[in-house]
Amino acid sequence: TQLLEQSPQFLSIQEGENLTVYCNSSSVFSSLQWYRQEPGEGPVLLVTVVTGGEVKKLKRLTFQFGDARKDSSLHITAAQPGDTGLYLCAGLSPSGNQFYFGTGTSLTVIP
Amino acid sequence: NAGVMQNPRHLVRRRGQEARLRCSPMKGHSHVYWYRQLPEEGLKFMVYLQKENIIDESGMPKERFSAEFPKEGPSILRIQQVVRGDSAAYFCASSLGQGQKTQYFGPGTRLLVL
């Protein structure tokens, strides 16, 4: 059973387009993180959200945590080839001892 | 300010050999987590350690796998008598702990069992 489902699984877009990646769960999380992972490397932390309804912006990336803290979205404006990678969401377990990772969204931005 | 360091980056073992993966957390971090990423699968939690203590090993296979985080030195993930199914990327993450749960990941060790 996958606690966190991400959609879409694969996304290929042209440079300059906008996109949104979704991370959904039936579970409530006290904290949720978004990472980007490139081939052969470890996940790199992009943002941590903790408050329901919270919106955080990181340059062209906008992260939103759902009011019920069960889902989150990542919106990228004017995508660039450097945004290519695997985007992972991760929710903190109730014990606080581990993060449950989503299935991932593989993004390719075509120049 | 060095991040999480893992070595080796790549490790090749034959079936039945032992694999030792090392992780040095970020400076000032005393909490270490190990995850495994199988091909075409997501990251799965294995174990959570603090210095000299295993806090949560609910994700560790019951046999052949062990982990430690000694008072001095890096955290070690040890896999005895490796099998082909152990081939995966193993990632270590660290956090400040004590309520600071944000985890920072290392570059991973890619284990290939022949």
Short mmCIF file of C-alpha atoms in Angstrom, two decimals:
data_model
loop_
_atom_site.label_atom_id
_atom_site.label_comp_id
_atom_site.label_asym_id
_atom_site.label_seq_id
_atom_site.Cartn_x
_atom_site.Cartn_y
_atom_site.Cartn_z
CA THR A 1 0.00 0.00 0.00
CA GLN A 2 1.40 3.34 -1.10
CA LEU A 3 0.62 6.07 1.41
CA LEU A 4 1.49 8.93 -0.91
CA GLU A 5 0.43 8.92 -4.54
CA GLN A 6 1.96 11.38 -6.95
CA SER A 7 0.57 12.41 -10.30
CA PRO A 8 1.39 12.50 -13.03
CA GLN A 9 4.02 9.78 -12.95
CA PHE A 10 5.74 11.13 -16.05
CA LEU A 11 5.59 14.60 -17.54
CA SER A 12 7.31 15.95 -20.63
CA ILE A 13 6.83 19.61 -21.49
CA GLN A 14 8.37 22.38 -23.57
CA GLU A 15 10.58 25.02 -22.05
CA GLY A 16 8.49 27.97 -20.88
CA GLU A 17 5.36 26.00 -20.04
CA ASN A 18 3.79 25.81 -16.61
CA LEU A 19 3.08 22.57 -14.76
CA THR A 20 1.64 21.22 -11.53
CA VAL A 21 2.58 18.03 -9.71
CA TYR A 22 0.26 16.54 -7.13
CA CYS A 23 0.91 14.52 -4.00
CA ASN A 24 -2.16 12.92 -2.42
CA SER A 25 -2.85 10.76 0.60
CA SER A 26 -5.68 9.61 2.80
CA SER A 27 -3.42 10.14 5.81
CA VAL A 28 -2.71 13.36 7.69
CA PHE A 29 0.89 14.44 7.94
CA SER A 30 2.37 16.86 10.46
CA SER A 31 5.11 17.74 8.01
CA LEU A 32 5.67 17.24 4.29
CA GLN A 33 8.78 17.73 2.25
CA TRP A 34 9.46 18.04 -1.48
CA TYR A 35 12.71 16.83 -3.01
CA ARG A 36 14.24 16.78 -6.47
CA GLN A 37 16.47 13.89 -7.43
CA GLU A 38 18.72 13.72 -10.47
CA PRO A 39 20.02 10.44 -11.93
CA GLY A 40 22.83 8.98 -9.86
CA GLU A 41 22.37 11.47 -7.03
CA GLY A 42 20.54 11.70 -3.75
CA PRO A 43 17.31 13.66 -3.24
CA VAL A 44 17.87 17.36 -2.70
CA LEU A 45 15.48 19.10 -0.32
CA LEU A 46 13.39 21.85 -1.90
CA VAL A 47 10.96 22.79 0.86
CA THR A 48 9.30 21.69 4.09
CA VAL A 49 5.65 22.59 4.80
CA VAL A 50 4.04 22.07 8.18
CA THR A 51 0.87 24.19 8.38
CA GLY A 52 -2.41 23.31 6.64
CA GLY A 53 -3.04 25.77 3.81
CA GLU A 54 0.57 26.92 3.80
CA VAL A 55 1.99 28.27 0.55
CA LYS A 56 5.73 28.62 0.02
CA LYS A 57 7.47 30.10 -2.99
CA LEU A 58 10.97 29.31 -4.12
CA LYS A 59 11.71 31.40 -7.23
CA ARG A 60 9.58 29.80 -9.96
CA LEU A 61 8.37 26.98 -7.69
CA THR A 62 5.22 27.31 -5.58
CA PHE A 63 4.41 24.68 -2.97
CA GLN A 64 1.04 24.32 -1.29
CA PHE A 65 0.04 22.15 1.66
CA GLY A 66 -3.63 21.20 1.73
CA ASP A 67 -5.86 22.57 4.48
CA ALA A 68 -6.35 19.06 5.87
CA ARG A 69 -2.62 18.30 5.58
CA LYS A 70 -3.32 15.25 3.43
CA ASP A 71 -2.16 16.56 0.08
CA SER A 72 0.26 18.95 -1.49
CA SER A 73 1.07 20.42 -4.87
CA LEU A 74 4.11 21.79 -6.61
CA HIS A 75 3.63 24.34 -9.37
CA ILE A 76 6.47 25.36 -11.66
CA THR A 77 6.16 28.51 -13.73
CA ALA A 78 8.01 28.88 -17.02
CA ALA A 79 9.80 25.56 -16.77
CA GLN A 80 13.45 25.39 -17.79
CA PRO A 81 15.59 22.41 -18.85
CA GLY A 82 17.38 22.66 -15.50
CA ASP A 83 14.11 21.72 -13.80
CA THR A 84 14.35 18.22 -15.29
CA GLY A 85 14.44 15.55 -12.63
CA LEU A 86 12.46 13.27 -10.34
CA TYR A 87 10.24 15.17 -7.92
CA LEU A 88 9.43 13.38 -4.68
CA CYS A 89 7.07 14.29 -1.88
CA ALA A 90 7.57 12.81 1.58
CA GLY A 91 5.28 12.89 4.61
CA LEU A 92 6.48 12.55 8.19
CA SER A 93 5.20 9.40 9.89
CA PRO A 94 3.10 9.68 13.07
CA SER A 95 6.05 8.39 15.09
CA GLY A 96 8.23 11.12 13.63
CA ASN A 97 10.88 8.51 12.93
CA GLN A 98 10.69 8.31 9.15
CA PHE A 99 9.34 9.90 6.03
CA TYR A 100 6.99 8.04 3.70
CA PHE A 101 7.97 8.82 0.15
CA GLY A 102 5.65 9.26 -2.78
CA THR A 103 5.90 7.38 -6.03
CA GLY A 104 7.64 10.29 -7.74
CA THR A 105 7.02 12.43 -10.81
CA SER A 106 9.64 12.29 -13.52
CA LEU A 107 9.76 15.67 -15.26
CA THR A 108 11.51 16.35 -18.57
CA VAL A 109 11.70 19.89 -19.87
CA ILE A 110 12.54 20.01 -23.56
CA PRO A 111 14.56 23.02 -24.74
CA ASN B 1 29.77 23.26 5.23
CA ALA B 2 29.90 19.68 4.08
CA GLY B 3 26.66 17.87 3.49
CA VAL B 4 25.90 14.24 4.19
CA MET B 5 28.71 12.07 2.90
CA GLN B 6 28.44 8.46 1.84
CA ASN B 7 31.06 6.03 0.68
CA PRO B 8 31.67 4.19 -1.38
CA ARG B 9 29.52 5.70 -4.13
CA HIS B 10 29.53 2.41 -6.00
CA LEU B 11 30.06 -1.07 -4.60
CA VAL B 12 30.17 -4.37 -6.45
CA ARG B 13 29.89 -7.61 -4.54
CA ARG B 14 29.46 -11.26 -5.46
CA ARG B 15 26.67 -13.28 -3.94
CA GLY B 16 27.55 -14.36 -0.41
CA GLN B 17 29.97 -11.51 0.30
CA GLU B 18 29.49 -8.74 2.82
CA ALA B 19 28.72 -5.12 1.97
CA ARG B 20 29.56 -2.22 4.29
CA LEU B 21 28.10 1.18 3.54
CA ARG B 22 29.25 4.25 5.42
CA CYS B 23 27.50 7.52 6.16
CA SER B 24 28.82 10.68 7.80
CA PRO B 25 25.98 13.04 8.75
CA MET B 26 26.02 16.77 8.29
CA LYS B 27 28.03 18.67 10.87
CA GLY B 28 26.02 19.06 14.02
CA HIS B 29 23.48 16.39 13.11
CA SER B 30 23.12 13.49 15.49
CA HIS B 31 20.27 11.60 13.82
CA VAL B 32 20.81 9.27 10.87
CA TYR B 33 18.31 7.48 8.65
CA TRP B 34 18.90 4.81 6.02
CA TYR B 35 16.64 4.34 3.00
CA ARG B 36 16.73 1.91 0.09
CA GLN B 37 15.67 2.74 -3.44
CA LEU B 38 15.07 -0.25 -5.68
CA PRO B 39 14.95 0.15 -9.45
CA GLU B 40 11.60 1.61 -10.52
CA GLU B 41 10.51 1.93 -6.89
CA GLY B 42 10.38 4.75 -4.40
CA LEU B 43 12.52 5.33 -1.36
CA LYS B 44 11.74 2.95 1.50
CA PHE B 45 12.73 3.60 5.09
CA MET B 46 15.03 1.06 6.70
CA VAL B 47 16.34 2.32 10.04
CA TYR B 48 16.67 5.41 12.23
CA LEU B 49 19.63 5.79 14.57
CA GLN B 50 21.03 8.25 17.04
CA LYS B 51 24.52 8.02 18.43
CA GLU B 52 24.93 4.53 19.92
CA ASN B 53 21.18 3.86 19.72
CA ILE B 54 18.83 2.27 17.22
CA ILE B 55 15.56 4.19 17.53
CA ASP B 56 13.44 2.54 14.84
CA GLU B 57 14.41 -0.44 12.71
CA SER B 58 10.94 -1.30 11.50
CA GLY B 59 12.02 -1.15 7.86
CA MET B 60 15.05 -3.40 8.17
CA PRO B 61 14.90 -6.94 6.82
CA LYS B 62 14.99 -9.35 9.72
CA GLU B 63 18.06 -11.21 8.51
CA ARG B 64 21.47 -10.25 7.12
CA PHE B 65 20.99 -6.49 7.62
CA SER B 66 22.33 -4.49 10.54
CA ALA B 67 23.13 -0.85 11.25
CA GLU B 68 25.11 1.05 13.82
CA PHE B 69 26.01 4.64 14.63
CA PRO B 70 28.94 4.59 17.07
CA LYS B 71 29.94 7.41 19.37
CA GLU B 72 32.85 8.15 17.09
CA GLY B 73 32.89 7.68 13.34
CA PRO B 74 30.31 7.21 10.63
CA SER B 75 27.12 5.21 10.62
CA ILE B 76 27.51 1.79 9.04
CA LEU B 77 24.89 -0.24 7.19
CA ARG B 78 26.06 -3.81 6.93
CA ILE B 79 24.63 -6.45 4.65
CA GLN B 80 25.87 -9.98 5.16
CA GLN B 81 25.76 -12.74 2.54
CA VAL B 82 24.43 -10.43 -0.14
CA VAL B 83 21.97 -11.71 -2.74
CA ARG B 84 21.07 -10.25 -6.13
CA GLY B 85 17.88 -8.76 -4.69
CA ASP B 86 20.00 -6.52 -2.48
CA SER B 87 21.14 -4.58 -5.55
CA ALA B 88 19.80 -1.06 -5.04
CA ALA B 89 20.75 2.49 -4.17
CA TYR B 90 21.14 2.99 -0.43
CA PHE B 91 20.69 6.52 0.84
CA CYS B 92 21.57 7.99 4.16
CA ALA B 93 19.90 11.12 5.54
CA SER B 94 20.61 13.14 8.65
CA SER B 95 18.68 15.60 10.75
CA LEU B 96 19.34 17.85 13.69
CA GLY B 97 16.89 15.86 15.79
CA GLN B 98 14.91 16.95 18.83
CA GLY B 99 11.90 18.14 16.87
CA GLN B 100 13.86 19.18 13.79
CA LYS B 101 12.77 16.44 11.42
CA THR B 102 13.91 17.92 8.14
CA GLN B 103 16.15 15.32 6.54
CA TYR B 104 19.08 16.00 4.25
CA PHE B 105 20.23 13.21 1.99
CA GLY B 106 23.63 12.00 0.91
CA PRO B 107 24.53 11.04 -2.68
CA GLY B 108 23.87 7.36 -2.05
CA THR B 109 25.78 4.12 -2.47
CA ARG B 110 24.86 2.02 -5.46
CA LEU B 111 25.26 -1.63 -4.62
CA LEU B 112 25.45 -4.18 -7.40
CA VAL B 113 25.44 -7.85 -6.51
CA LEU B 114 26.73 -10.13 -9.24
#
